[in-house]
Amino acid sequence: RLGWQHLRIDGVDAGLPRTYRSTGDGTERYSPEGALHTLDQLEEIPPLDLDALTQNVARRVALAHEHGLAAIAYLPWCFHAVATSMGLLNFAYKTVDDIDFLHAVLEFVEERNRTAIREALIPLGVDAVLFDGDCAYRNGLMVSPRVFRDLTQTRTAKTVAPLRQAGIPYVFHSDGQLDEVIPMLVELGFSAVHGVEAMANDLGDIKRRFGHAITLMGNMDITFLGMSSVQHVREATRQMLDTAAPGGRYVAACNTSPEDFIPVENYLAFAETIHAYTG
């Protein structure tokens, strides 16, 4: 009814401990103090439950294909999983004081991803994989590009290699500014990058600079969808499409997961405008 063309498959958990803090508006956010502090904690984390994972993936793939939808598996990418488990300030300190600790815990996450990819996602026929990888603020990466590359590039290349070999597209999600993220994703062979957050990126500029090398997904702000009139939603959606659709390699979508505060009529106006768009 909402115009989606895929079914999401969860089931791979990074396994890392997390703590949360309530905010003034009643929502919960990752606690800045973090919950992961020692490597000994990794030994307490149960291994990935492959039986439960394969059952879930098989069921969701079958359901998606029965209804003509793509089955997209979501994986927890190492940087985002570890930074939210440790707290970003603690993570930042470790980049100076104990980078070997970060290499160890990031590798722990990616090894679980590799197991899931090898044992379940590829054999059971998922259509694409999305790595949940928040790693940027509105003005750039959360850590320096040099440190970011050192921590993530080689191990991510190892993780995605079987997907590339199997011909399964893999996609990366991050909020924030993508100028420093996209070149690394292109090197790694990512098919698309999701987010292109309107508050942090000029969609037209990102399209001109990177649209030939990687498919862009997203850009529609969910707060705008929640607060605007149906007519304004239609106008903004057409403007977004006019900016990014020429030449292809653009998937119109929200910049992050749609939330319950978006009126159904607004979301339907957004989806209908996309489906009706002819350029």
PDB file of C-alpha atoms in Angstrom, residues 66-258:
ATOM      1  CA  GLU A  66       5.834 -14.287  -3.556  1.00  0.00           C
ATOM      2  CA  HIS A  67       4.693 -10.650  -3.631  1.00  0.00           C
ATOM      3  CA  GLY A  68       7.114  -9.467  -6.316  1.00  0.00           C
ATOM      4  CA  LEU A  69       9.381  -7.638  -3.882  1.00  0.00           C
ATOM      5  CA  ALA A  70      13.133  -7.642  -3.499  1.00  0.00           C
ATOM      6  CA  ALA A  71      14.530  -9.236  -0.341  1.00  0.00           C
ATOM      7  CA  ILE A  72      17.154  -6.944   1.203  1.00  0.00           C
ATOM      8  CA  ALA A  73      19.181  -8.125   4.202  1.00  0.00           C
ATOM      9  CA  TYR A  74      20.323  -5.483   6.689  1.00  0.00           C
ATOM     10  CA  LEU A  75      23.720  -5.960   8.339  1.00  0.00           C
ATOM     11  CA  PRO A  76      25.310  -3.996  11.203  1.00  0.00           C
ATOM     12  CA  TRP A  77      28.485  -2.418   9.810  1.00  0.00           C
ATOM     13  CA  CYS A  78      31.493  -2.436  12.124  1.00  0.00           C
ATOM     14  CA  PHE A  79      32.149   1.290  12.636  1.00  0.00           C
ATOM     15  CA  HIS A  80      28.574   2.165  13.523  1.00  0.00           C
ATOM     16  CA  ALA A  81      28.067  -0.928  15.683  1.00  0.00           C
ATOM     17  CA  VAL A  82      31.221  -0.357  17.716  1.00  0.00           C
ATOM     18  CA  ALA A  83      30.895   3.431  18.069  1.00  0.00           C
ATOM     19  CA  THR A  84      27.345   3.126  19.410  1.00  0.00           C
ATOM     20  CA  SER A  85      28.365   0.321  21.760  1.00  0.00           C
ATOM     21  CA  MET A  86      31.388   2.163  23.174  1.00  0.00           C
ATOM     22  CA  GLY A  87      30.116   5.714  22.992  1.00  0.00           C
ATOM     23  CA  LEU A  88      31.689   7.952  20.371  1.00  0.00           C
ATOM     24  CA  LEU A  89      33.894   9.856  22.827  1.00  0.00           C
ATOM     25  CA  ASN A  90      35.379   6.614  24.150  1.00  0.00           C
ATOM     26  CA  PHE A  91      35.802   5.433  20.565  1.00  0.00           C
ATOM     27  CA  ALA A  92      37.660   8.641  19.705  1.00  0.00           C
ATOM     28  CA  TYR A  93      40.013   8.240  22.669  1.00  0.00           C
ATOM     29  CA  LYS A  94      40.805   4.704  21.576  1.00  0.00           C
ATOM     30  CA  THR A  95      41.898   5.908  18.126  1.00  0.00           C
ATOM     31  CA  VAL A  96      44.818   7.555  19.951  1.00  0.00           C
ATOM     32  CA  ASP A  97      45.336   5.439  23.062  1.00  0.00           C
ATOM     33  CA  ASP A  98      44.604   1.876  21.899  1.00  0.00           C
ATOM     34  CA  ILE A  99      43.815   1.480  18.219  1.00  0.00           C
ATOM     35  CA  ASP A 100      44.464  -2.271  18.469  1.00  0.00           C
ATOM     36  CA  PHE A 101      41.375  -2.506  20.687  1.00  0.00           C
ATOM     37  CA  LEU A 102      39.292  -0.936  17.915  1.00  0.00           C
ATOM     38  CA  HIS A 103      40.733  -3.241  15.280  1.00  0.00           C
ATOM     39  CA  ALA A 104      39.795  -6.229  17.440  1.00  0.00           C
ATOM     40  CA  VAL A 105      36.186  -5.235  18.084  1.00  0.00           C
ATOM     41  CA  LEU A 106      35.574  -4.052  14.513  1.00  0.00           C
ATOM     42  CA  GLU A 107      36.897  -7.371  13.247  1.00  0.00           C
ATOM     43  CA  PHE A 108      34.560  -9.186  15.654  1.00  0.00           C
ATOM     44  CA  VAL A 109      31.557  -7.494  14.028  1.00  0.00           C
ATOM     45  CA  GLU A 110      32.700  -8.080  10.467  1.00  0.00           C
ATOM     46  CA  GLU A 111      33.467 -11.738  11.123  1.00  0.00           C
ATOM     47  CA  ARG A 112      29.844 -12.221  12.181  1.00  0.00           C
ATOM     48  CA  ASN A 113      28.742 -10.474   8.999  1.00  0.00           C
ATOM     49  CA  ARG A 114      30.975 -12.735   6.905  1.00  0.00           C
ATOM     50  CA  THR A 115      29.496 -15.812   8.532  1.00  0.00           C
ATOM     51  CA  ALA A 116      25.958 -14.587   7.828  1.00  0.00           C
ATOM     52  CA  ILE A 117      26.798 -13.757   4.222  1.00  0.00           C
ATOM     53  CA  ARG A 118      28.553 -17.050   3.588  1.00  0.00           C
ATOM     54  CA  GLU A 119      26.159 -19.368   5.418  1.00  0.00           C
ATOM     55  CA  ALA A 120      22.750 -17.737   4.885  1.00  0.00           C
ATOM     56  CA  LEU A 121      22.414 -14.672   2.709  1.00  0.00           C
ATOM     57  CA  ILE A 122      24.093 -15.924  -0.448  1.00  0.00           C
ATOM     58  CA  PRO A 123      22.846 -19.551  -0.334  1.00  0.00           C
ATOM     59  CA  LEU A 124      19.254 -18.505   0.375  1.00  0.00           C
ATOM     60  CA  GLY A 125      19.045 -15.968  -2.450  1.00  0.00           C
ATOM     61  CA  VAL A 126      18.782 -12.509  -0.963  1.00  0.00           C
ATOM     62  CA  ASP A 127      18.585  -9.871  -3.673  1.00  0.00           C
ATOM     63  CA  ALA A 128      20.731  -7.218  -2.003  1.00  0.00           C
ATOM     64  CA  VAL A 129      22.501  -6.417   1.262  1.00  0.00           C
ATOM     65  CA  LEU A 130      22.431  -3.070   3.083  1.00  0.00           C
ATOM     66  CA  PHE A 131      25.132  -2.218   5.615  1.00  0.00           C
ATOM     67  CA  ASP A 132      23.874   0.071   8.384  1.00  0.00           C
ATOM     68  CA  GLY A 133      26.918   2.280   8.665  1.00  0.00           C
ATOM     69  CA  ASP A 134      26.303   5.689  10.227  1.00  0.00           C
ATOM     70  CA  CYS A 135      29.753   7.288  10.346  1.00  0.00           C
ATOM     71  CA  ALA A 136      29.330  10.998   9.581  1.00  0.00           C
ATOM     72  CA  TYR A 137      28.020  14.230  11.031  1.00  0.00           C
ATOM     73  CA  ARG A 138      26.481  16.977   8.941  1.00  0.00           C
ATOM     74  CA  ASN A 139      29.949  18.435   8.356  1.00  0.00           C
ATOM     75  CA  GLY A 140      32.038  15.313   7.778  1.00  0.00           C
ATOM     76  CA  LEU A 141      33.283  11.991   9.116  1.00  0.00           C
ATOM     77  CA  MET A 142      33.149  11.256  12.835  1.00  0.00           C
ATOM     78  CA  VAL A 143      36.891  10.511  12.803  1.00  0.00           C
ATOM     79  CA  SER A 144      39.672  11.614  10.473  1.00  0.00           C
ATOM     80  CA  PRO A 145      39.620  10.104   6.968  1.00  0.00           C
ATOM     81  CA  ARG A 146      43.017   8.491   7.594  1.00  0.00           C
ATOM     82  CA  VAL A 147      41.857   6.721  10.765  1.00  0.00           C
ATOM     83  CA  PHE A 148      38.523   5.845   9.179  1.00  0.00           C
ATOM     84  CA  ARG A 149      40.216   4.198   6.213  1.00  0.00           C
ATOM     85  CA  ASP A 150      42.708   2.358   8.427  1.00  0.00           C
ATOM     86  CA  LEU A 151      39.948   0.926  10.604  1.00  0.00           C
ATOM     87  CA  THR A 152      37.397  -0.013   7.982  1.00  0.00           C
ATOM     88  CA  GLN A 153      38.604  -0.308   4.400  1.00  0.00           C
ATOM     89  CA  THR A 154      40.519  -3.595   4.338  1.00  0.00           C
ATOM     90  CA  ARG A 155      38.145  -5.509   6.602  1.00  0.00           C
ATOM     91  CA  THR A 156      35.078  -4.258   4.731  1.00  0.00           C
ATOM     92  CA  ALA A 157      36.670  -5.335   1.439  1.00  0.00           C
ATOM     93  CA  LYS A 158      37.015  -8.844   2.870  1.00  0.00           C
ATOM     94  CA  THR A 159      33.379  -8.836   3.984  1.00  0.00           C
ATOM     95  CA  VAL A 160      31.898  -7.744   0.658  1.00  0.00           C
ATOM     96  CA  ALA A 161      34.144  -9.888  -1.556  1.00  0.00           C
ATOM     97  CA  PRO A 162      31.751 -12.904  -1.589  1.00  0.00           C
ATOM     98  CA  LEU A 163      28.821 -10.636  -2.449  1.00  0.00           C
ATOM     99  CA  ARG A 164      30.739  -9.117  -5.347  1.00  0.00           C
ATOM    100  CA  GLN A 165      31.708 -12.585  -6.572  1.00  0.00           C
ATOM    101  CA  ALA A 166      28.097 -13.779  -6.314  1.00  0.00           C
ATOM    102  CA  GLY A 167      26.802 -10.726  -8.190  1.00  0.00           C
ATOM    103  CA  ILE A 168      24.663  -9.567  -5.260  1.00  0.00           C
ATOM    104  CA  PRO A 169      24.441  -5.760  -4.984  1.00  0.00           C
ATOM    105  CA  TYR A 170      25.516  -4.292  -1.660  1.00  0.00           C
ATOM    106  CA  VAL A 171      24.459  -0.879  -0.405  1.00  0.00           C
ATOM    107  CA  PHE A 172      25.737   1.412   2.353  1.00  0.00           C
ATOM    108  CA  HIS A 173      23.652   3.650   4.607  1.00  0.00           C
ATOM    109  CA  SER A 174      24.939   6.646   6.510  1.00  0.00           C
ATOM    110  CA  ASP A 175      23.438   9.833   7.771  1.00  0.00           C
ATOM    111  CA  GLY A 176      25.520  12.989   7.469  1.00  0.00           C
ATOM    112  CA  GLN A 177      27.806  14.434   4.830  1.00  0.00           C
ATOM    113  CA  LEU A 178      28.973  11.883   2.288  1.00  0.00           C
ATOM    114  CA  ASP A 179      31.806  13.712   0.491  1.00  0.00           C
ATOM    115  CA  GLU A 180      34.537  11.672   2.210  1.00  0.00           C
ATOM    116  CA  VAL A 181      32.521   8.462   2.444  1.00  0.00           C
ATOM    117  CA  ILE A 182      31.531   7.933  -1.189  1.00  0.00           C
ATOM    118  CA  PRO A 183      35.046   7.652  -2.698  1.00  0.00           C
ATOM    119  CA  MET A 184      35.812   4.831  -0.262  1.00  0.00           C
ATOM    120  CA  LEU A 185      32.538   3.088  -1.113  1.00  0.00           C
ATOM    121  CA  VAL A 186      33.324   3.288  -4.823  1.00  0.00           C
ATOM    122  CA  GLU A 187      36.705   1.644  -4.176  1.00  0.00           C
ATOM    123  CA  LEU A 188      34.917  -1.164  -2.333  1.00  0.00           C
ATOM    124  CA  GLY A 189      32.480  -1.772  -5.182  1.00  0.00           C
ATOM    125  CA  PHE A 190      29.303  -0.656  -3.423  1.00  0.00           C
ATOM    126  CA  SER A 191      26.395  -0.428  -5.839  1.00  0.00           C
ATOM    127  CA  ALA A 192      24.644   2.385  -4.006  1.00  0.00           C
ATOM    128  CA  VAL A 193      24.778   4.714  -1.033  1.00  0.00           C
ATOM    129  CA  HIS A 194      21.630   5.502   0.942  1.00  0.00           C
ATOM    130  CA  GLY A 195      20.913   8.630   2.904  1.00  0.00           C
ATOM    131  CA  VAL A 196      22.141  11.722   1.039  1.00  0.00           C
ATOM    132  CA  GLU A 197      20.658  13.626   3.950  1.00  0.00           C
ATOM    133  CA  ALA A 198      19.260  16.930   2.690  1.00  0.00           C
ATOM    134  CA  MET A 199      20.494  18.856   5.754  1.00  0.00           C
ATOM    135  CA  ALA A 200      24.066  17.680   5.120  1.00  0.00           C
ATOM    136  CA  ASN A 201      24.379  17.274   1.347  1.00  0.00           C
ATOM    137  CA  ASP A 202      23.607  19.240  -1.795  1.00  0.00           C
ATOM    138  CA  LEU A 203      21.855  16.564  -3.832  1.00  0.00           C
ATOM    139  CA  GLY A 204      22.695  18.191  -7.146  1.00  0.00           C
ATOM    140  CA  ASP A 205      26.367  18.537  -6.235  1.00  0.00           C
ATOM    141  CA  ILE A 206      26.610  14.933  -5.015  1.00  0.00           C
ATOM    142  CA  LYS A 207      24.924  13.782  -8.209  1.00  0.00           C
ATOM    143  CA  ARG A 208      27.341  15.733 -10.429  1.00  0.00           C
ATOM    144  CA  ARG A 209      30.417  14.541  -8.572  1.00  0.00           C
ATOM    145  CA  PHE A 210      29.575  10.932  -7.835  1.00  0.00           C
ATOM    146  CA  GLY A 211      26.418   9.948  -9.730  1.00  0.00           C
ATOM    147  CA  HIS A 212      28.392   8.311 -12.527  1.00  0.00           C
ATOM    148  CA  ALA A 213      30.190   5.983 -10.117  1.00  0.00           C
ATOM    149  CA  ILE A 214      27.557   4.945  -7.567  1.00  0.00           C
ATOM    150  CA  THR A 215      23.763   4.945  -7.358  1.00  0.00           C
ATOM    151  CA  LEU A 216      22.348   7.523  -4.951  1.00  0.00           C
ATOM    152  CA  MET A 217      19.377   6.639  -2.751  1.00  0.00           C
ATOM    153  CA  GLY A 218      17.312   8.805  -0.443  1.00  0.00           C
ATOM    154  CA  ASN A 219      17.364  12.565   0.322  1.00  0.00           C
ATOM    155  CA  MET A 220      13.738  13.104   1.350  1.00  0.00           C
ATOM    156  CA  ASP A 221      13.747  14.396   4.925  1.00  0.00           C
ATOM    157  CA  ILE A 222      11.363  12.458   7.163  1.00  0.00           C
ATOM    158  CA  THR A 223      10.721  15.471   9.399  1.00  0.00           C
ATOM    159  CA  PHE A 224       9.608  17.414   6.334  1.00  0.00           C
ATOM    160  CA  LEU A 225       7.297  14.539   5.414  1.00  0.00           C
ATOM    161  CA  GLY A 226       5.856  14.611   8.901  1.00  0.00           C
ATOM    162  CA  MET A 227       5.177  18.356   9.050  1.00  0.00           C
ATOM    163  CA  SER A 228       4.261  19.427   5.501  1.00  0.00           C
ATOM    164  CA  SER A 229       1.063  19.525   3.513  1.00  0.00           C
ATOM    165  CA  VAL A 230       0.333  16.948   0.831  1.00  0.00           C
ATOM    166  CA  GLN A 231       0.855  19.582  -1.867  1.00  0.00           C
ATOM    167  CA  HIS A 232       4.231  20.604  -0.480  1.00  0.00           C
ATOM    168  CA  VAL A 233       5.262  16.951  -0.313  1.00  0.00           C
ATOM    169  CA  ARG A 234       4.375  16.470  -3.967  1.00  0.00           C
ATOM    170  CA  GLU A 235       6.276  19.597  -4.988  1.00  0.00           C
ATOM    171  CA  ALA A 236       9.381  18.717  -2.979  1.00  0.00           C
ATOM    172  CA  THR A 237       9.366  15.167  -4.313  1.00  0.00           C
ATOM    173  CA  ARG A 238       9.213  16.380  -7.921  1.00  0.00           C
ATOM    174  CA  GLN A 239      12.041  18.837  -7.255  1.00  0.00           C
ATOM    175  CA  MET A 240      14.135  16.040  -5.729  1.00  0.00           C
ATOM    176  CA  LEU A 241      13.498  13.855  -8.776  1.00  0.00           C
ATOM    177  CA  ASP A 242      14.239  16.661 -11.216  1.00  0.00           C
ATOM    178  CA  THR A 243      17.595  17.145  -9.495  1.00  0.00           C
ATOM    179  CA  ALA A 244      18.783  13.554  -9.237  1.00  0.00           C
ATOM    180  CA  ALA A 245      16.884  11.442 -11.752  1.00  0.00           C
ATOM    181  CA  PRO A 246      18.467  12.706 -15.035  1.00  0.00           C
ATOM    182  CA  GLY A 247      21.004  10.173 -16.242  1.00  0.00           C
ATOM    183  CA  GLY A 248      19.686   7.447 -13.964  1.00  0.00           C
ATOM    184  CA  ARG A 249      21.469   5.900 -10.978  1.00  0.00           C
ATOM    185  CA  TYR A 250      19.046   7.423  -8.504  1.00  0.00           C
ATOM    186  CA  VAL A 251      16.514   5.734  -6.207  1.00  0.00           C
ATOM    187  CA  ALA A 252      14.051   8.172  -4.668  1.00  0.00           C
ATOM    188  CA  ALA A 253      13.552   7.409  -0.981  1.00  0.00           C
ATOM    189  CA  CYS A 254      13.612   8.876   2.506  1.00  0.00           C
ATOM    190  CA  ASN A 255      16.994   9.795   3.945  1.00  0.00           C
ATOM    191  CA  THR A 256      16.464   7.369   6.825  1.00  0.00           C
ATOM    192  CA  SER A 257      13.843   4.904   8.004  1.00  0.00           C
ATOM    193  CA  PRO A 258      10.314   6.386   7.817  1.00  0.00           C
TER     194      PRO A 258
END
